[in-house]
Amino acid sequence: MTESREFCPNCGDPLSVDTTERDYPASASRRERKLCDACYFDRFDLVDAPERIEVRVCAQCGAVYRGRRWVDIGARDYTDVAIEEVSESLGVHVDAEDVSWQVEPEQVDQNTIRMHCYFSGVVRGTLVEEELVVPVRISRQTCTRCGRIAGDYYASIVQVRGVDRTPTPEEEQRAREIANEIVADMEATGDRNAFVTEMDETPDGLNIKVSTNNIGKKISNKLVEEFGGNVSDSETLVTEDEDGNEVYRVTYAVRLPPFTPGDIIDPDDDGGPVLVRSVRGNLKGRRITTGEEYEAQFEDGHAPDTRKLGTVEDGQETTLVTVEDEHAVQVLDPETFRTKTIARPSYMDEDAETVPVFKSRTGLYVVPDA
C-alpha cells in the first residue's frame, strides 16, 4: 500500500492512498475525510437513537397523538405503533450505504415495550453492525374529542319542531338517523371533531346537540330537504378561545310543515278535501272527490289556509253497492249502514266489492288504500 504525504490529524499515522482518494458524501466534514479508518470507526455511531420514546394514546377511543394532533388508528395493540414511532425517531449515519435493519419488540408489561433494533451497513468499504435497545412507554391519556364528549360539549343545537303540531315518532326517528349518518360520513373523512353530544325528546319535539356548527347546519338542511318546512338560526356568544376570538353557539330551529303525507286536509277553495302526498317544496296531493292532482305553495314557510280532517289510516272498509256513473257511486255508510251516494274519484276500482272510505263532518269519501 503506497504511503501518502498526508497524516491522520487524530493519531498522526500516515494515511493510505485508498483512504485519501476515497469518495466521501458531500455531508462529510474535511476532518472526517482525513481521519484514518481506526480513528474514524473509534468515534463512529451507525445509528442515532433516543434513550426512550413516549407514545401518547387515548384510553377511550385508541387514538394516537402524532405531531400536534390526535389520529385515529383503531388499534388496541400498540406494538405496531411503537415500531413505527421507533422507526421514525432513528437516524442512520449519512456515510452508511446498503443499510438494512430489523426490529424485534419485547412486551415488558401493559404499558412498556422494549424494542431491540439491529442495523447493518457498509461504511468506507467495511461492514458495520450495531445493536441497540429503545424502551417505548405507552402513556394513556384522554384525547380532545373524548374529553369533550365526556364533558357534554356541544357547539350547535338543532330543534326539530312542527308548525301547529309536534313531530311524529317517525319524523323524530328519521331525524336521529340523519344526524348519525351525517356524523358518520364526516368521521369517515377523518374529522375527529364530529360527534353527536345528546338527543333529547321534549314535549315540543326533538333537540339534537352536536359538536360543530357545520354539523348542525347540515342536519337542518337535510331535514328540510326530506320533510319540507324551513329552518332559521340564531347565535349566542358563549366564550372566547385561547386566541381571544369570540366563540358562538348556534341554534337551528327546524319547522316542519303542519301536514305530513297521508293527512287529509280541507283547503279553503271549495274544491273538496285533499289527500296529502308530499310537503317537500310545495304542498302536493290528490282531491279525494275526483282524484285530480292538487298543489299549493308554502309562502314564507306557511301552509295555505286549510284544516286537517284526519289521515288516510282513519279510513274504514265498506261495501261498494253500485257505480251510478263516472262521477258517483253508492256505498254503505260504515256507521249507519245506510246506502249513500258519494263522489267517485278516478283512482277507485269500479270492479271492487269493497272500498276504503273516510268520514268527517264534511262528508263521506272514497280514499286510496292506506
Coordinates of C-alpha atoms in Angstrom, one line a residue, residues 10 35-45:
N10 CA -6.1 12.5 15.3
L35 CA -9.2 10.5 9.6
C36 CA -7.7 7.1 9.3
D37 CA -10.1 4.1 9.5
A38 CA -9.2 3.2 13.1
C39 CA -9.8 6.7 14.4
Y40 CA -13.0 7.1 12.2
F41 CA -14.6 4.0 13.5
D42 CA -13.5 4.6 17.0
R43 CA -15.9 7.6 17.2
F44 CA -18.4 6.3 14.6
D45 CA -22.1 5.5 15.5

